[in-house]
Amino acid sequence: MSKNIILITGASRGIGYATARYLAGQKHQVLATARSEESLEKLKSSHSRRIDYVACDLLDAGSIQKIIDYVRDQNVVIQALIHNAGGLINKPFRELTDQDWNTMWNMNVLSAVRLLRALLPFFTKQSHIVTIGSMGGFQGSSKFAGLSAYSTSKGALSIWSECMAAELKDQGISVNCLSLGAVQTEMFQSAFPGVKAPVKPDEMAGFIGEFALNGHTFMNGKVLPVTLGDP
Ligand SMILES: NC(=O)c1ccc[n+]([C@@H]2O[C@H](COP(=O)([O-])OP(=O)(O)OC[C@H]3O[C@@H](n4cnc5c(N)ncnc54)[C@H](OP(=O)(O)O)[C@@H]3O)[C@@H](O)[C@H]2O)c1
C-alpha cells in the first residue's frame, strides 16, 4: 500500500527546516530536500521516524531525478508539496547581470516548474501544492531597492501558481501561493541587513504546515499575503 508524504523543498534551514519539524511533530511523514546533506541529516535526527531526506540541487535536472527516484521507489503519494526553496540576490538594478537574472528565475520559478512537471504522476485527488512566494512579488505591496530580480521572480511564481490551479483542478489537485512577509532567517538578513523581522521561522512554520494540510478545503488558485507589515 502506498504511503502519504509531505514534500518540503528548501528544508535545510530557515522556514523550510522549521516547517518540516512542525509537520513531523504532528505525526506526518515528511520528505525534506535541499543541497546541504549535513543539515538534512541533522533535521532527520530530530524526528528520525517521520523525516526522510533527499539531498539535491534544484538547479540541476539530474539532481531533481533523485527526488523522483525516491518517490517512485518508496511507492509514496504526495499529499502536499510545499515548494519553499528559494534564493535571493540583493543588488542595485544597474549592477544586476544577465546571469543574476537567470539565477533568480531559474531558482525561484523554473525549479518549481521542473519539479512539478516531474512529480505530477505522484499526486492524487485532494493533494495540495503550496508555493512560497514573497510580499516583494505581491502586486501593490511596498517594493525595496536591490530586490528587483528576486521580487519579479516571486511575482512570476505566484501567477504560475494561479495557472496551475486552473490546470490541475480537474484532477482534484489544489494549488495556492503564500506570499510571505518578513521572517527572521539568513535570507531575510541578506535582504535587510540589521533589521529584525517580527516573525520567527517556528511561528511561520505552524501557519504554513496547517495551511498545507487544510487550506485547500477552503480555497484554490489563491495568492495570499501573509505579513504583519513592511518589509
Ligand atoms: N525570510 C523571509 O523574510 C521571507 C520573506 C518572503 C519570502 N520568503 C521565502 O521563503 C522561502 C524560504 O526562505 P528562508 O528565509 O527560509 O530562506 P533560507 O534560510 O535562505 O533557506 C533557503 C532554502 O532553500 C534551499 N535552496 C537554495 N538554493 C537551492 C538549490 N539550488 N537547490 C535546492 N535547494 C536550495 C536552501 O538549502 P541549501 O542551501 O542547503 O540548498 C535552504 O534550505 C524562500 O522561498 C523565500 O523566498 C522568505
JSON list of C-alpha atoms and ligand atoms in Angstrom, two decimals, residues 9-17 33-37 39-40 56-59 83-88 107-108 132-136 150 154 157 178-188 192 197, ligand 1:
[
{"chain": "A", "resi": 9, "resn": "THR", "atom": "CA", "xyz": [11.87, 21.85, -0.59]},
{"chain": "A", "resi": 10, "resn": "GLY", "atom": "CA", "xyz": [14.45, 24.15, 0.95]},
{"chain": "A", "resi": 11, "resn": "ALA", "atom": "CA", "xyz": [14.27, 22.25, 4.23]},
{"chain": "A", "resi": 12, "resn": "SER", "atom": "CA", "xyz": [17.92, 22.56, 5.34]},
{"chain": "A", "resi": 13, "resn": "ARG", "atom": "CA", "xyz": [17.41, 25.83, 7.24]},
{"chain": "A", "resi": 14, "resn": "GLY", "atom": "CA", "xyz": [15.05, 28.73, 7.89]},
{"chain": "A", "resi": 15, "resn": "ILE", "atom": "CA", "xyz": [11.34, 28.39, 7.19]},
{"chain": "A", "resi": 16, "resn": "GLY", "atom": "CA", "xyz": [11.55, 25.02, 5.40]},
{"chain": "A", "resi": 17, "resn": "TYR", "atom": "CA", "xyz": [13.53, 23.41, 8.23]},
{"chain": "A", "resi": 33, "resn": "THR", "atom": "CA", "xyz": [15.09, 18.30, 0.26]},
{"chain": "A", "resi": 34, "resn": "ALA", "atom": "CA", "xyz": [17.86, 20.88, -0.10]},
{"chain": "A", "resi": 35, "resn": "ARG", "atom": "CA", "xyz": [21.52, 20.78, -1.16]},
{"chain": "A", "resi": 36, "resn": "SER", "atom": "CA", "xyz": [23.11, 20.57, 2.28]},
{"chain": "A", "resi": 37, "resn": "GLU", "atom": "CA", "xyz": [23.20, 16.90, 3.26]},
{"chain": "A", "resi": 39, "resn": "SER", "atom": "CA", "xyz": [21.81, 19.98, 7.59]},
{"chain": "A", "resi": 40, "resn": "LEU", "atom": "CA", "xyz": [19.24, 17.50, 6.29]},
{"chain": "A", "resi": 56, "resn": "CYS", "atom": "CA", "xyz": [19.61, 17.62, -4.34]},
{"chain": "A", "resi": 57, "resn": "ASP", "atom": "CA", "xyz": [20.26, 20.82, -6.25]},
{"chain": "A", "resi": 58, "resn": "LEU", "atom": "CA", "xyz": [17.02, 22.11, -7.77]},
{"chain": "A", "resi": 59, "resn": "LEU", "atom": "CA", "xyz": [19.03, 23.91, -10.46]},
{"chain": "A", "resi": 83, "resn": "HIS", "atom": "CA", "xyz": [7.74, 24.44, -2.63]},
{"chain": "A", "resi": 84, "resn": "ASN", "atom": "CA", "xyz": [9.69, 26.64, -0.26]},
{"chain": "A", "resi": 85, "resn": "ALA", "atom": "CA", "xyz": [13.24, 26.59, -1.68]},
{"chain": "A", "resi": 86, "resn": "GLY", "atom": "CA", "xyz": [14.34, 29.95, -2.95]},
{"chain": "A", "resi": 87, "resn": "GLY", "atom": "CA", "xyz": [17.27, 32.24, -3.44]},
{"chain": "A", "resi": 88, "resn": "LEU", "atom": "CA", "xyz": [17.79, 35.99, -3.19]},
{"chain": "A", "resi": 107, "resn": "MET", "atom": "CA", "xyz": [15.82, 29.16, -8.76]},
{"chain": "A", "resi": 108, "resn": "ASN", "atom": "CA", "xyz": [12.52, 30.82, -7.93]},
{"chain": "A", "resi": 132, "resn": "ILE", "atom": "CA", "xyz": [6.13, 30.05, -1.07]},
{"chain": "A", "resi": 133, "resn": "GLY", "atom": "CA", "xyz": [6.10, 33.47, -2.65]},
{"chain": "A", "resi": 134, "resn": "SER", "atom": "CA", "xyz": [7.01, 36.81, -1.16]},
{"chain": "A", "resi": 135, "resn": "MET", "atom": "CA", "xyz": [5.34, 40.11, -0.38]},
{"chain": "A", "resi": 136, "resn": "GLY", "atom": "CA", "xyz": [8.03, 41.54, -2.68]},
{"chain": "A", "resi": 150, "resn": "TYR", "atom": "CA", "xyz": [14.12, 38.46, -6.62]},
{"chain": "A", "resi": 154, "resn": "LYS", "atom": "CA", "xyz": [8.42, 35.67, -6.89]},
{"chain": "A", "resi": 157, "resn": "LEU", "atom": "CA", "xyz": [5.85, 32.18, -9.16]},
{"chain": "A", "resi": 178, "resn": "LEU", "atom": "CA", "xyz": [1.61, 32.12, 0.28]},
{"chain": "A", "resi": 179, "resn": "SER", "atom": "CA", "xyz": [3.31, 35.49, -0.20]},
{"chain": "A", "resi": 180, "resn": "LEU", "atom": "CA", "xyz": [5.31, 35.79, 2.98]},
{"chain": "A", "resi": 181, "resn": "GLY", "atom": "CA", "xyz": [6.35, 38.94, 4.76]},
{"chain": "A", "resi": 182, "resn": "ALA", "atom": "CA", "xyz": [9.45, 39.22, 6.95]},
{"chain": "A", "resi": 183, "resn": "VAL", "atom": "CA", "xyz": [10.64, 36.12, 8.81]},
{"chain": "A", "resi": 184, "resn": "GLN", "atom": "CA", "xyz": [13.93, 36.08, 10.74]},
{"chain": "A", "resi": 185, "resn": "THR", "atom": "CA", "xyz": [16.19, 33.87, 8.57]},
{"chain": "A", "resi": 186, "resn": "GLU", "atom": "CA", "xyz": [19.52, 34.04, 6.73]},
{"chain": "A", "resi": 187, "resn": "MET", "atom": "CA", "xyz": [17.70, 35.15, 3.59]},
{"chain": "A", "resi": 188, "resn": "PHE", "atom": "CA", "xyz": [15.94, 37.96, 5.44]},
{"chain": "A", "resi": 192, "resn": "PHE", "atom": "CA", "xyz": [17.53, 43.65, 5.08]},
{"chain": "A", "resi": 197, "resn": "ALA", "atom": "CA", "xyz": [11.80, 40.56, 11.48]},
{"chain": "B", "resi": 1, "resn": "LIG", "atom": "N1", "xyz": [12.59, 35.01, 5.30]},
{"chain": "B", "resi": 1, "resn": "LIG", "atom": "C1", "xyz": [11.77, 35.89, 4.79]},
{"chain": "B", "resi": 1, "resn": "LIG", "atom": "O1", "xyz": [11.58, 37.00, 5.33]},
{"chain": "B", "resi": 1, "resn": "LIG", "atom": "C2", "xyz": [10.99, 35.56, 3.56]},
{"chain": "B", "resi": 1, "resn": "LIG", "atom": "C3", "xyz": [10.07, 36.51, 3.10]},
{"chain": "B", "resi": 1, "resn": "LIG", "atom": "C4", "xyz": [9.34, 36.23, 1.96]},
{"chain": "B", "resi": 1, "resn": "LIG", "atom": "C5", "xyz": [9.52, 35.00, 1.30]},
{"chain": "B", "resi": 1, "resn": "LIG", "atom": "N2", "xyz": [10.43, 34.12, 1.76]},
{"chain": "B", "resi": 1, "resn": "LIG", "atom": "C6", "xyz": [10.58, 32.87, 1.02]},
{"chain": "B", "resi": 1, "resn": "LIG", "atom": "O2", "xyz": [10.52, 31.78, 1.91]},
{"chain": "B", "resi": 1, "resn": "LIG", "atom": "C7", "xyz": [11.31, 30.69, 1.40]},
{"chain": "B", "resi": 1, "resn": "LIG", "atom": "C8", "xyz": [12.28, 30.23, 2.48]},
{"chain": "B", "resi": 1, "resn": "LIG", "atom": "O3", "xyz": [13.09, 31.33, 2.83]},
{"chain": "B", "resi": 1, "resn": "LIG", "atom": "P1", "xyz": [14.11, 31.37, 4.06]},
{"chain": "B", "resi": 1, "resn": "LIG", "atom": "O4", "xyz": [14.10, 32.77, 4.54]},
{"chain": "B", "resi": 1, "resn": "LIG", "atom": "O5", "xyz": [13.86, 30.24, 4.98]},
{"chain": "B", "resi": 1, "resn": "LIG", "atom": "O6", "xyz": [15.49, 31.17, 3.25]},
{"chain": "B", "resi": 1, "resn": "LIG", "atom": "P2", "xyz": [16.84, 30.47, 3.60]},
{"chain": "B", "resi": 1, "resn": "LIG", "atom": "O7", "xyz": [17.06, 30.39, 5.06]},
{"chain": "B", "resi": 1, "resn": "LIG", "atom": "O8", "xyz": [17.87, 31.13, 2.74]},
{"chain": "B", "resi": 1, "resn": "LIG", "atom": "O9", "xyz": [16.59, 28.97, 3.04]},
{"chain": "B", "resi": 1, "resn": "LIG", "atom": "C9", "xyz": [16.51, 28.72, 1.68]},
{"chain": "B", "resi": 1, "resn": "LIG", "atom": "C10", "xyz": [16.38, 27.22, 1.47]},
{"chain": "B", "resi": 1, "resn": "LIG", "atom": "O10", "xyz": [16.39, 26.98, 0.04]},
{"chain": "B", "resi": 1, "resn": "LIG", "atom": "C11", "xyz": [17.36, 25.97, -0.24]},
{"chain": "B", "resi": 1, "resn": "LIG", "atom": "N3", "xyz": [17.95, 26.15, -1.56]},
{"chain": "B", "resi": 1, "resn": "LIG", "atom": "C12", "xyz": [18.56, 27.26, -2.04]},
{"chain": "B", "resi": 1, "resn": "LIG", "atom": "N4", "xyz": [19.07, 27.04, -3.26]},
{"chain": "B", "resi": 1, "resn": "LIG", "atom": "C13", "xyz": [18.77, 25.74, -3.56]},
{"chain": "B", "resi": 1, "resn": "LIG", "atom": "C14", "xyz": [19.04, 24.90, -4.67]},
{"chain": "B", "resi": 1, "resn": "LIG", "atom": "N5", "xyz": [19.73, 25.34, -5.74]},
{"chain": "B", "resi": 1, "resn": "LIG", "atom": "N6", "xyz": [18.58, 23.64, -4.65]},
{"chain": "B", "resi": 1, "resn": "LIG", "atom": "C15", "xyz": [17.90, 23.17, -3.57]},
{"chain": "B", "resi": 1, "resn": "LIG", "atom": "N7", "xyz": [17.61, 23.92, -2.50]},
{"chain": "B", "resi": 1, "resn": "LIG", "atom": "C16", "xyz": [18.05, 25.18, -2.48]},
{"chain": "B", "resi": 1, "resn": "LIG", "atom": "C17", "xyz": [18.40, 26.14, 0.86]},
{"chain": "B", "resi": 1, "resn": "LIG", "atom": "O11", "xyz": [19.10, 24.93, 1.11]},
{"chain": "B", "resi": 1, "resn": "LIG", "atom": "P3", "xyz": [20.60, 24.59, 0.60]},
{"chain": "B", "resi": 1, "resn": "LIG", "atom": "O12", "xyz": [21.39, 25.85, 0.64]},
{"chain": "B", "resi": 1, "resn": "LIG", "atom": "O13", "xyz": [21.05, 23.55, 1.58]},
{"chain": "B", "resi": 1, "resn": "LIG", "atom": "O14", "xyz": [20.41, 24.05, -0.76]},
{"chain": "B", "resi": 1, "resn": "LIG", "atom": "C18", "xyz": [17.54, 26.47, 2.07]},
{"chain": "B", "resi": 1, "resn": "LIG", "atom": "O15", "xyz": [17.07, 25.28, 2.68]},
{"chain": "B", "resi": 1, "resn": "LIG", "atom": "C19", "xyz": [12.04, 31.24, 0.16]},
{"chain": "B", "resi": 1, "resn": "LIG", "atom": "O16", "xyz": [11.35, 30.84, -0.99]},
{"chain": "B", "resi": 1, "resn": "LIG", "atom": "C20", "xyz": [11.92, 32.76, 0.34]},
{"chain": "B", "resi": 1, "resn": "LIG", "atom": "O17", "xyz": [11.97, 33.43, -0.89]},
{"chain": "B", "resi": 1, "resn": "LIG", "atom": "C21", "xyz": [11.17, 34.37, 2.87]}
]
